[in-house]
PDB file of C-alpha atoms in Angstrom:
ATOM      1  CA  MET P  12       0.213   0.356  -0.127  1.00 45.00           C
ATOM      2  CA  PRO P  13       1.798   3.324  -0.762  1.00 49.00           C
ATOM      3  CA  PRO P  14       1.790   6.191   1.659  1.00 62.00           C
ATOM      4  CA  ILE P  15      -0.741   8.593   2.092  1.00 71.00           C
ATOM      5  CA  THR P  16       0.324  11.789   1.245  1.00 78.00           C
ATOM      6  CA  ARG P  17      -1.357  14.588   3.352  1.00 82.00           C
ATOM      7  CA  ASP P  18      -1.259  18.562   3.510  1.00 86.00           C
ATOM      8  CA  ASP P  19      -1.462  18.524   7.075  1.00 88.00           C
ATOM      9  CA  PRO P  20       0.737  16.770   9.858  1.00 88.00           C
ATOM     10  CA  TYR P  21      -0.841  13.937  12.097  1.00 88.00           C
ATOM     11  CA  ALA P  22      -1.319  15.029  15.476  1.00 89.00           C
ATOM     12  CA  SER P  23       0.886  13.997  18.357  1.00 89.00           C
ATOM     13  CA  TYR P  24      -1.779  13.276  21.097  1.00 89.00           C
ATOM     14  CA  ASN P  25      -3.539  10.398  18.884  1.00 89.00           C
ATOM     15  CA  PHE P  26      -1.324   7.391  20.249  1.00 89.00           C
ATOM     16  CA  GLN P  27      -1.442   3.745  20.729  1.00 88.00           C
ATOM     17  CA  VAL P  28       1.153   1.709  23.116  1.00 87.00           C
ATOM     18  CA  ILE P  29       1.663  -1.506  22.356  1.00 85.00           C
ATOM     19  CA  VAL P  30       3.889  -4.079  24.204  1.00 84.00           C
ATOM     20  CA  THR P  31       4.049  -8.406  23.510  1.00 83.00           C
ATOM     21  CA  ASN P  32       4.301 -10.853  26.449  1.00 78.00           C
ATOM     22  CA  VAL P  33       3.880  -8.605  29.601  1.00 76.00           C
ATOM     23  CA  SER P  34       0.845  -9.945  31.069  1.00 69.00           C
ATOM     24  CA  ASP P  35       0.754 -12.859  32.546  1.00 63.00           C
ATOM     25  CA  ASP P  36      -1.666 -14.931  30.082  1.00 63.00           C
ATOM     26  CA  GLY P  37       0.629 -13.840  27.198  1.00 58.00           C
ATOM     27  CA  VAL P  38      -1.640 -11.453  25.220  1.00 61.00           C
ATOM     28  CA  ALA P  39      -0.209  -8.211  24.063  1.00 62.00           C
ATOM     29  CA  VAL P  40      -1.353  -5.266  26.444  1.00 65.00           C
ATOM     30  CA  SER P  41      -2.026  -1.732  24.979  1.00 63.00           C
ATOM     31  CA  GLY P  42      -1.071   0.796  27.192  1.00 64.00           C
ATOM     32  CA  SER P  43      -2.980   4.296  27.547  1.00 73.00           C
ATOM     33  CA  PHE P  44       0.332   6.457  27.531  1.00 84.00           C
ATOM     34  CA  THR P  45       0.538  10.458  27.873  1.00 87.00           C
ATOM     35  CA  GLU P  46       3.671  10.760  26.595  1.00 89.00           C
ATOM     36  CA  VAL P  47       5.434   8.168  24.595  1.00 90.00           C
ATOM     37  CA  SER P  48       9.398  10.306  23.951  1.00 90.00           C
ATOM     38  CA  GLY P  49      12.899   7.980  22.367  1.00 89.00           C
ATOM     39  CA  LEU P  50      11.396   8.018  19.252  1.00 88.00           C
ATOM     40  CA  GLU P  51      15.867   8.503  17.698  1.00 88.00           C
ATOM     41  CA  LEU P  52      18.032   7.475  15.631  1.00 88.00           C
ATOM     42  CA  GLU P  53      21.504   7.993  14.904  1.00 92.00           C
ATOM     43  CA  ILE P  54      24.329   6.964  12.827  1.00 94.00           C
ATOM     44  CA  PRO P  55      27.653   9.079  13.794  1.00 95.00           C
ATOM     45  CA  PRO P  56      30.123   9.324  10.980  1.00 95.00           C
ATOM     46  CA  ILE P  57      33.019   8.381  11.321  1.00 95.00           C
ATOM     47  CA  GLU P  58      36.072  10.191   9.749  1.00 93.00           C
ATOM     48  CA  TYR P  59      39.195   9.605   8.474  1.00 90.00           C
ATOM     49  CA  ARG P  60      41.871  10.351   5.969  1.00 87.00           C
ATOM     50  CA  ASN P  61      44.488   8.192   4.605  1.00 84.00           C
ATOM     51  CA  GLY P  62      47.990   9.956   5.377  1.00 82.00           C
ATOM     52  CA  SER P  63      49.003   9.670   1.267  1.00 84.00           C
ATOM     53  CA  GLU P  64      45.983  11.537   0.527  1.00 80.00           C
ATOM     54  CA  ASP P  65      45.151  15.800   0.669  1.00 82.00           C
ATOM     55  CA  THR P  66      44.110  17.498   3.792  1.00 82.00           C
ATOM     56  CA  THR P  67      39.937  16.176   2.614  1.00 85.00           C
ATOM     57  CA  VAL P  68      38.890  13.951   5.842  1.00 89.00           C
ATOM     58  CA  ARG P  69      36.838  11.435   3.816  1.00 90.00           C
ATOM     59  CA  LYS P  70      32.997  10.702   6.669  1.00 92.00           C
ATOM     60  CA  VAL P  71      31.779   6.951   6.199  1.00 94.00           C
ATOM     61  CA  PRO P  72      28.190   5.647   8.329  1.00 96.00           C
ATOM     62  CA  GLY P  73      29.366   4.421  11.402  1.00 95.00           C
ATOM     63  CA  LEU P  74      27.570   2.500  14.229  1.00 95.00           C
ATOM     64  CA  LYS P  75      23.294   2.976  14.455  1.00 90.00           C
ATOM     65  CA  LYS P  76      22.608   4.409  17.933  1.00 88.00           C
ATOM     66  CA  TYR P  77      18.982   4.011  18.948  1.00 86.00           C
ATOM     67  CA  THR P  78      17.525   5.950  22.342  1.00 87.00           C
ATOM     68  CA  ASN P  79      15.634   3.878  25.250  1.00 88.00           C
ATOM     69  CA  LEU P  80      11.992   4.596  24.478  1.00 89.00           C
ATOM     70  CA  THR P  81      10.412   6.641  27.957  1.00 88.00           C
ATOM     71  CA  LEU P  82       6.659   5.446  28.456  1.00 86.00           C
ATOM     72  CA  LYS P  83       4.488   8.061  30.521  1.00 87.00           C
ATOM     73  CA  ARG P  84       0.875   7.272  32.269  1.00 83.00           C
ATOM     74  CA  GLY P  85      -1.082   7.977  34.774  1.00 80.00           C
ATOM     75  CA  VAL P  86      -0.475   5.218  37.494  1.00 77.00           C
ATOM     76  CA  THR P  87      -3.802   2.818  37.732  1.00 73.00           C
ATOM     77  CA  GLY P  88      -4.768  -0.513  38.817  1.00 68.00           C
ATOM     78  CA  HIS P  89      -3.295  -1.838  35.719  1.00 73.00           C
ATOM     79  CA  VAL P  90       0.120  -3.833  36.925  1.00 77.00           C
ATOM     80  CA  GLY P  91       1.310  -6.073  33.845  1.00 78.00           C
ATOM     81  CA  PHE P  92       3.555  -3.241  33.372  1.00 78.00           C
ATOM     82  CA  TRP P  93       4.965  -2.960  37.210  1.00 81.00           C
ATOM     83  CA  ASN P  94       5.660  -7.256  37.076  1.00 83.00           C
ATOM     84  CA  TRP P  95       7.798  -7.269  34.001  1.00 84.00           C
ATOM     85  CA  VAL P  96       9.595  -4.081  36.178  1.00 84.00           C
ATOM     86  CA  VAL P  97       9.665  -7.109  39.104  1.00 87.00           C
ATOM     87  CA  GLU P  98      10.521  -9.213  36.979  1.00 88.00           C
ATOM     88  CA  ALA P  99      13.809  -7.516  35.844  1.00 88.00           C
ATOM     89  CA  LEU P 100      14.776  -6.735  39.159  1.00 88.00           C
ATOM     90  CA  ASN P 101      14.148 -10.170  40.817  1.00 92.00           C
ATOM     91  CA  GLY P 102      16.961 -11.235  37.634  1.00 91.00           C
ATOM     92  CA  ARG P 103      14.500 -12.596  35.250  1.00 90.00           C
ATOM     93  CA  VAL P 104      14.336 -10.309  32.349  1.00 89.00           C
ATOM     94  CA  ARG P 105      11.781 -10.932  30.341  1.00 87.00           C
ATOM     95  CA  ARG P 106      12.579  -9.596  27.005  1.00 88.00           C
ATOM     96  CA  THR P 107       9.542  -8.337  24.233  1.00 87.00           C
ATOM     97  CA  SER P 108       8.240  -7.083  21.512  1.00 87.00           C
ATOM     98  CA  GLY P 109       5.712  -4.006  20.653  1.00 87.00           C
ATOM     99  CA  SER P 110       4.812  -0.759  18.919  1.00 88.00           C
ATOM    100  CA  ILE P 111       4.061   2.375  19.058  1.00 89.00           C
ATOM    101  CA  VAL P 112       1.470   3.541  16.644  1.00 89.00           C
ATOM    102  CA  LEU P 113       0.598   6.991  15.248  1.00 90.00           C
ATOM    103  CA  LEU P 114      -3.107   7.112  14.681  1.00 91.00           C
ATOM    104  CA  ASP P 115      -5.435   9.454  12.416  1.00 90.00           C
ATOM    105  CA  GLU P 116      -8.134  11.472  13.295  1.00 91.00           C
ATOM    106  CA  ASN P 117     -10.688   7.831  13.070  1.00 92.00           C
ATOM    107  CA  ARG P 118      -8.311   6.382  15.055  1.00 90.00           C
ATOM    108  CA  GLN P 119      -6.709   4.868  11.844  1.00 91.00           C
ATOM    109  CA  GLU P 120      -3.187   3.369  11.660  1.00 90.00           C
ATOM    110  CA  ALA P 121      -1.007   6.205   9.909  1.00 90.00           C
ATOM    111  CA  MET P 122       2.633   4.780  11.036  1.00 89.00           C
ATOM    112  CA  ARG P 123       4.110   2.288  13.470  1.00 91.00           C
ATOM    113  CA  TRP P 124       7.593   2.146  15.631  1.00 90.00           C
ATOM    114  CA  ASN P 125       8.408  -0.997  16.790  1.00 91.00           C
ATOM    115  CA  PHE P 126      10.577  -2.523  19.483  1.00 89.00           C
ATOM    116  CA  ASP P 127      12.092  -5.919  19.137  1.00 88.00           C
ATOM    117  CA  ARG P 128      14.552  -7.807  22.532  1.00 88.00           C
ATOM    118  CA  GLY P 129      12.976  -4.216  24.275  1.00 87.00           C
ATOM    119  CA  TRP P 130      13.472  -4.832  28.684  1.00 88.00           C
ATOM    120  CA  PRO P 131      12.530  -2.412  31.448  1.00 87.00           C
ATOM    121  CA  THR P 132      16.166   0.110  31.926  1.00 87.00           C
ATOM    122  CA  LYS P 133      14.505   2.482  34.742  1.00 86.00           C
ATOM    123  CA  TYR P 134      10.886   2.950  36.181  1.00 85.00           C
ATOM    124  CA  THR P 135      10.440   6.205  38.141  1.00 86.00           C
ATOM    125  CA  GLY P 136       7.166   6.718  40.561  1.00 83.00           C
ATOM    126  CA  PRO P 137       4.608   8.749  41.030  1.00 84.00           C
ATOM    127  CA  THR P 138       5.866  12.284  42.473  1.00 84.00           C
ATOM    128  CA  LEU P 139       3.038  12.513  45.348  1.00 84.00           C
ATOM    129  CA  SER P 140       2.366  16.011  47.121  1.00 86.00           C
ATOM    130  CA  ALA P 141      -0.716  16.176  48.984  1.00 88.00           C
ATOM    131  CA  ALA P 142       0.067  19.976  47.780  1.00 90.00           C
ATOM    132  CA  LYS P 143      -0.711  20.086  43.897  1.00 86.00           C
ATOM    133  CA  ASN P 144      -3.862  19.274  42.043  1.00 87.00           C
ATOM    134  CA  GLU P 145      -1.618  16.063  39.497  1.00 81.00           C
ATOM    135  CA  ILE P 146      -2.219  13.532  38.297  1.00 78.00           C
ATOM    136  CA  ALA P 147       0.213  10.319  39.991  1.00 80.00           C
ATOM    137  CA  MET P 148       1.803   9.855  36.920  1.00 80.00           C
ATOM    138  CA  GLU P 149       5.076   6.583  36.419  1.00 80.00           C
ATOM    139  CA  THR P 150       7.392   6.369  34.074  1.00 80.00           C
ATOM    140  CA  PRO P 151       8.368   2.647  32.311  1.00 76.00           C
ATOM    141  CA  ARG P 152      11.606   3.025  30.721  1.00 75.00           C
ATOM    142  CA  PRO P 153      11.805   0.653  28.220  1.00 74.00           C
ATOM    143  CA  ARG P 154      14.934  -0.797  25.677  1.00 69.00           C
ATOM    144  CA  GLY P 155      15.241  -2.919  22.910  1.00 59.00           C
ATOM    145  CA  ARG P 156      17.648  -4.432  20.486  1.00 47.00           C
ATOM    146  CA  GLU P 157      20.878  -2.664  19.094  1.00 37.00           C
ATOM    147  CA  ALA P 158      19.945  -3.921  15.661  1.00 35.00           C
ATOM    148  CA  GLY P 159      15.667  -3.371  14.545  1.00 37.00           C
ATOM    149  CA  ASP P 160      15.354  -1.136  17.163  1.00 37.00           C
ATOM    150  CA  ARG P 161      12.058   0.980  15.856  1.00 38.00           C
ATOM    151  CA  ARG P 162      10.706   0.653  11.790  1.00 36.00           C
ATOM    152  CA  LEU P 163       8.891   2.061  10.150  1.00 37.00           C
ATOM    153  CA  THR P 164       6.275   0.245   9.074  1.00 34.00           C
TER     154      THR P 164
END
């Protein structure tokens, strides 16, 4: 299917997070998150020059680098992601795959970033304060496999 060309860009607030094999029954978990960041990759150049050449430095593609995903959501009664973190803390790292899906105005998939062999690398619990009128937010940070971390499909 050819890509859809639009005059207006997609809204960043319409997305879905899907992670497989996090729940006890192995079913994919779709999370309701308020923010996703870390959809980033870098291929830094390697600069080199042969001694017999002029003063021009050549550049060739270096190693691929992927950032960790950061997922933010309000604390709810769903403990699937928390159990995934606890398993890793107890030495049983469960690698999993998943997707970040950008949706259009009709909640249909517009773009997808996949990650593979991800595991929780960090978890930040909510900041609690009786003086604030805010949602208690948690932040799990999964890390995916270096090769093929996030693909646009």
